Coordinates of C-alpha atoms in Angstrom, one line a residue:
M67 CA -86.7 183.6 131.3
T68 CA -85.9 187.5 131.9
K69 CA -82.4 188.6 131.8
F70 CA -81.1 191.2 133.4
Y71 CA -77.8 193.1 132.3
F72 CA -76.2 195.2 135.1
V73 CA -73.5 197.6 134.1
R74 CA -71.5 199.9 136.5
H75 CA -70.8 203.5 135.3
G76 CA -67.4 204.7 133.6
Q77 CA -64.9 205.3 135.6
T78 CA -64.8 209.2 136.9
E79 CA -62.3 211.5 138.4
W80 CA -63.1 210.3 141.9
N81 CA -62.9 206.6 141.3
L82 CA -59.2 207.5 139.8
E83 CA -58.7 209.6 142.9
R84 CA -60.0 206.9 145.1
R85 CA -62.6 208.8 146.8
F86 CA -65.9 207.6 147.9
Q87 CA -68.8 209.2 145.8
G88 CA -72.1 207.7 147.2
G89 CA -75.7 208.9 146.8
H90 CA -74.8 212.9 146.4
G91 CA -71.4 212.9 145.5
D92 CA -70.5 212.6 142.3
S93 CA -67.5 213.9 139.9
E94 CA -66.9 213.9 136.3
L95 CA -66.3 210.8 133.9
L96 CA -63.0 210.7 132.6
P97 CA -62.6 211.3 129.1
S98 CA -60.9 207.5 128.6
S99 CA -64.8 206.3 130.2
Y100 CA -66.5 207.4 127.0
N101 CA -64.4 204.9 125.2
D102 CA -65.3 202.4 127.0
M103 CA -69.1 203.0 127.1
K104 CA -68.8 202.5 123.3
K105 CA -67.0 198.9 124.2
V106 CA -69.7 198.1 126.5
G107 CA -72.5 199.0 123.7
K108 CA -70.3 196.9 121.1
F109 CA -70.5 194.1 123.5
L110 CA -74.1 194.1 124.2
S111 CA -75.0 195.2 120.6
K112 CA -76.5 191.7 119.2
I113 CA -78.8 191.8 122.4
K114 CA -82.1 193.2 121.8
F115 CA -83.1 195.4 124.9
D116 CA -86.5 195.7 125.9
H117 CA -86.0 198.1 128.7
I118 CA -83.2 200.2 130.0
Y119 CA -83.2 201.9 133.0
A120 CA -80.4 203.8 135.0
S121 CA -79.8 205.6 138.3
P122 CA -80.7 209.1 138.0
I123 CA -76.6 210.0 139.0
R124 CA -75.5 211.9 136.4
R125 CA -72.3 209.5 136.0
A126 CA -74.6 206.5 135.6
R127 CA -77.1 208.6 133.5
I128 CA -74.7 209.7 131.1
T129 CA -73.1 206.2 130.8
A130 CA -76.7 205.0 130.0
I131 CA -77.5 207.5 127.6
N132 CA -74.0 206.6 125.6
I133 CA -74.6 202.8 125.9
A134 CA -78.0 203.7 124.2
K135 CA -76.8 205.4 121.3
Q136 CA -74.5 202.4 120.7
L137 CA -77.5 199.8 120.9
K138 CA -79.3 202.4 118.6
Y139 CA -82.3 202.2 121.5
K140 CA -85.2 204.0 120.6
P141 CA -87.2 204.3 123.6
A142 CA -86.8 207.0 126.1
L143 CA -84.3 206.1 128.9
S144 CA -86.1 205.3 132.3
L145 CA -84.4 206.7 135.2
R146 CA -85.1 205.2 138.9
S147 CA -84.2 206.2 142.1
N148 CA -84.0 202.8 143.6
L149 CA -81.1 202.2 141.4
A150 CA -79.1 205.2 142.9
E151 CA -75.7 204.8 144.8
V152 CA -75.6 204.0 148.4
G153 CA -75.5 207.1 150.3
L154 CA -72.4 207.4 152.2
G155 CA -73.0 210.5 154.1
E156 CA -70.0 212.1 155.7
W157 CA -67.4 209.8 153.3
E158 CA -69.0 211.4 150.3
G159 CA -66.1 213.3 148.6
E160 CA -63.2 211.9 151.1
L161 CA -60.7 209.9 150.0
V162 CA -60.9 206.2 151.1
A163 CA -57.5 206.3 152.6
N164 CA -58.9 209.0 155.5
V165 CA -62.1 207.3 155.9
K166 CA -60.2 204.4 156.6
E167 CA -58.6 206.5 159.4
Q168 CA -61.3 208.6 160.5
Y169 CA -64.1 206.1 160.7
A170 CA -61.9 203.2 161.7
S171 CA -64.6 200.9 163.0
S172 CA -67.5 201.9 160.4
F173 CA -64.9 201.2 157.8
D174 CA -63.7 197.8 159.0
N175 CA -67.1 196.8 159.0
Y176 CA -67.6 197.8 155.2
R177 CA -64.6 195.8 154.4
N178 CA -64.7 192.5 156.8
D179 CA -68.6 192.6 158.7
L180 CA -71.3 194.2 156.2
D181 CA -73.5 192.9 158.8
K182 CA -72.7 195.5 161.0
F183 CA -72.6 198.0 157.8
E184 CA -75.6 200.6 158.5
G185 CA -74.4 203.8 158.3
K186 CA -75.4 205.5 161.2
E187 CA -72.2 206.6 162.4
F188 CA -71.3 208.8 159.6
G189 CA -75.1 209.7 158.6
G190 CA -75.4 207.0 155.5
E191 CA -78.1 205.1 154.1
G192 CA -76.7 201.6 155.1
Y193 CA -76.7 198.1 153.7
T194 CA -80.3 197.3 154.6
K195 CA -81.9 200.2 153.1
A196 CA -79.9 200.3 149.8
E197 CA -80.4 196.6 148.9
A198 CA -84.2 196.6 149.9
R199 CA -85.0 199.0 147.2
F200 CA -82.6 197.9 144.7
V201 CA -84.3 194.1 144.8
R202 CA -87.5 195.5 145.1
F203 CA -87.0 197.1 141.8
I204 CA -85.7 194.5 140.2
K205 CA -88.4 191.9 141.2
A206 CA -90.8 194.2 140.4
T207 CA -89.4 194.1 136.8
A208 CA -89.0 190.9 136.2
N209 CA -92.9 190.4 137.3
N210 CA -93.8 193.0 135.1
F211 CA -91.5 192.1 132.2
P212 CA -91.2 188.5 131.7
E213 CA -89.2 186.6 128.9
S214 CA -87.4 190.0 128.6
N215 CA -83.8 191.6 128.1
I216 CA -83.3 194.1 130.3
L217 CA -80.1 196.6 131.0
I218 CA -79.8 198.4 134.3
V219 CA -76.8 200.9 134.7
S220 CA -75.8 201.7 138.1
H221 CA -73.1 202.1 140.7
G222 CA -70.7 199.6 142.1
M223 CA -71.6 199.7 145.7
E224 CA -75.6 199.5 144.9
L225 CA -75.2 197.0 142.4
S226 CA -73.0 194.6 144.9
F227 CA -75.5 195.0 147.9
G228 CA -78.4 194.9 145.5
I229 CA -77.5 191.4 143.6
N230 CA -76.2 189.8 146.8
G231 CA -79.8 190.3 147.9
L232 CA -81.1 189.1 144.5
L233 CA -79.2 186.0 145.2
K234 CA -80.3 185.5 148.9
Q235 CA -76.6 185.0 149.8
P236 CA -74.9 186.0 153.3
R237 CA -73.5 189.6 152.9
M238 CA -69.8 188.9 152.9
S239 CA -70.5 186.4 150.1
I240 CA -69.9 190.0 148.3
R241 CA -66.3 190.0 149.3
E242 CA -65.9 186.4 148.3
R243 CA -67.3 187.2 145.0
G244 CA -65.3 190.0 144.4
G245 CA -65.6 193.9 143.3
L246 CA -67.3 195.5 140.1
T247 CA -65.1 197.5 137.5
N248 CA -66.0 200.4 135.8
T249 CA -68.3 199.7 132.8
S250 CA -68.1 196.1 134.0
T251 CA -70.9 193.7 132.7
T252 CA -73.0 191.1 135.4
I253 CA -75.8 189.0 134.0
L254 CA -78.9 187.6 136.3
S255 CA -81.3 185.6 135.1
T256 CA -84.9 184.6 136.6
T257 CA -87.8 182.1 135.6
D258 CA -90.1 183.5 138.4
G259 CA -88.9 187.2 139.4
E260 CA -87.9 185.6 142.6
N261 CA -84.9 183.2 142.4
F262 CA -81.8 184.9 140.2
V263 CA -79.0 182.9 139.2
I264 CA -75.5 184.5 137.8
E265 CA -75.0 184.0 134.4
D266 CA -71.9 186.2 133.9
W267 CA -70.0 188.5 136.8
N268 CA -67.8 191.4 136.4
N269 CA -67.1 190.7 132.7
T270 CA -64.4 193.2 131.5
S271 CA -63.1 191.0 128.6
Y272 CA -64.2 193.9 126.1
L273 CA -62.5 196.7 127.5
N274 CA -59.0 195.5 126.9
K275 CA -57.1 197.3 129.6
K276 CA -55.5 196.3 132.6
Q277 CA -57.8 196.9 135.7
D278 CA -56.4 198.2 139.1
D279 CA -57.9 199.4 142.6
S280 CA -59.4 202.3 140.9
T281 CA -61.7 201.0 139.0
T282 CA -63.3 198.4 141.1
I283 CA -64.9 198.6 144.3

């Protein structure tokens, strides 16, 4: 059995301000997020990780580096563009409230009809491409490293889309399942690199703090 431990990056300034970041937008990690990285590292410290992969985007890369230090993980960190956040085009850097008003139809698709969320209207990447690249990488990794524990540090939207693809669920299952909090841990397992099972979803028990809308997408 191969187990994947998916961690969303630490909370950033734009998370706090309720702005979309996307695949090209980025903002500074909050000082408090570094303490959260230590907490998730401590939570995972009893697990021997065979590999750690992260999105190359700074907020995820720095999160992965700090968790790896906490885990005393010696090999070099592996960065993969397949794990980068969904490209959001004109939405990147914009307040969620403004996007909801200025791109009403697309935003409604994002919230209520993900089958139609393909990003063309605002120059974004869209669901299909974002899910496919994530699923392709995770399945290949599972097949290349059976019987391994693998840590993946990525982004809220990309993790939600990609994990849903691994589970082979209808897109709107994402809304039923709920979002992913900054520095949360989600665990999936597979015995064949094709079929995946949730073992834990959006675990934040180790953070010991109240969660709000700024921490979840």
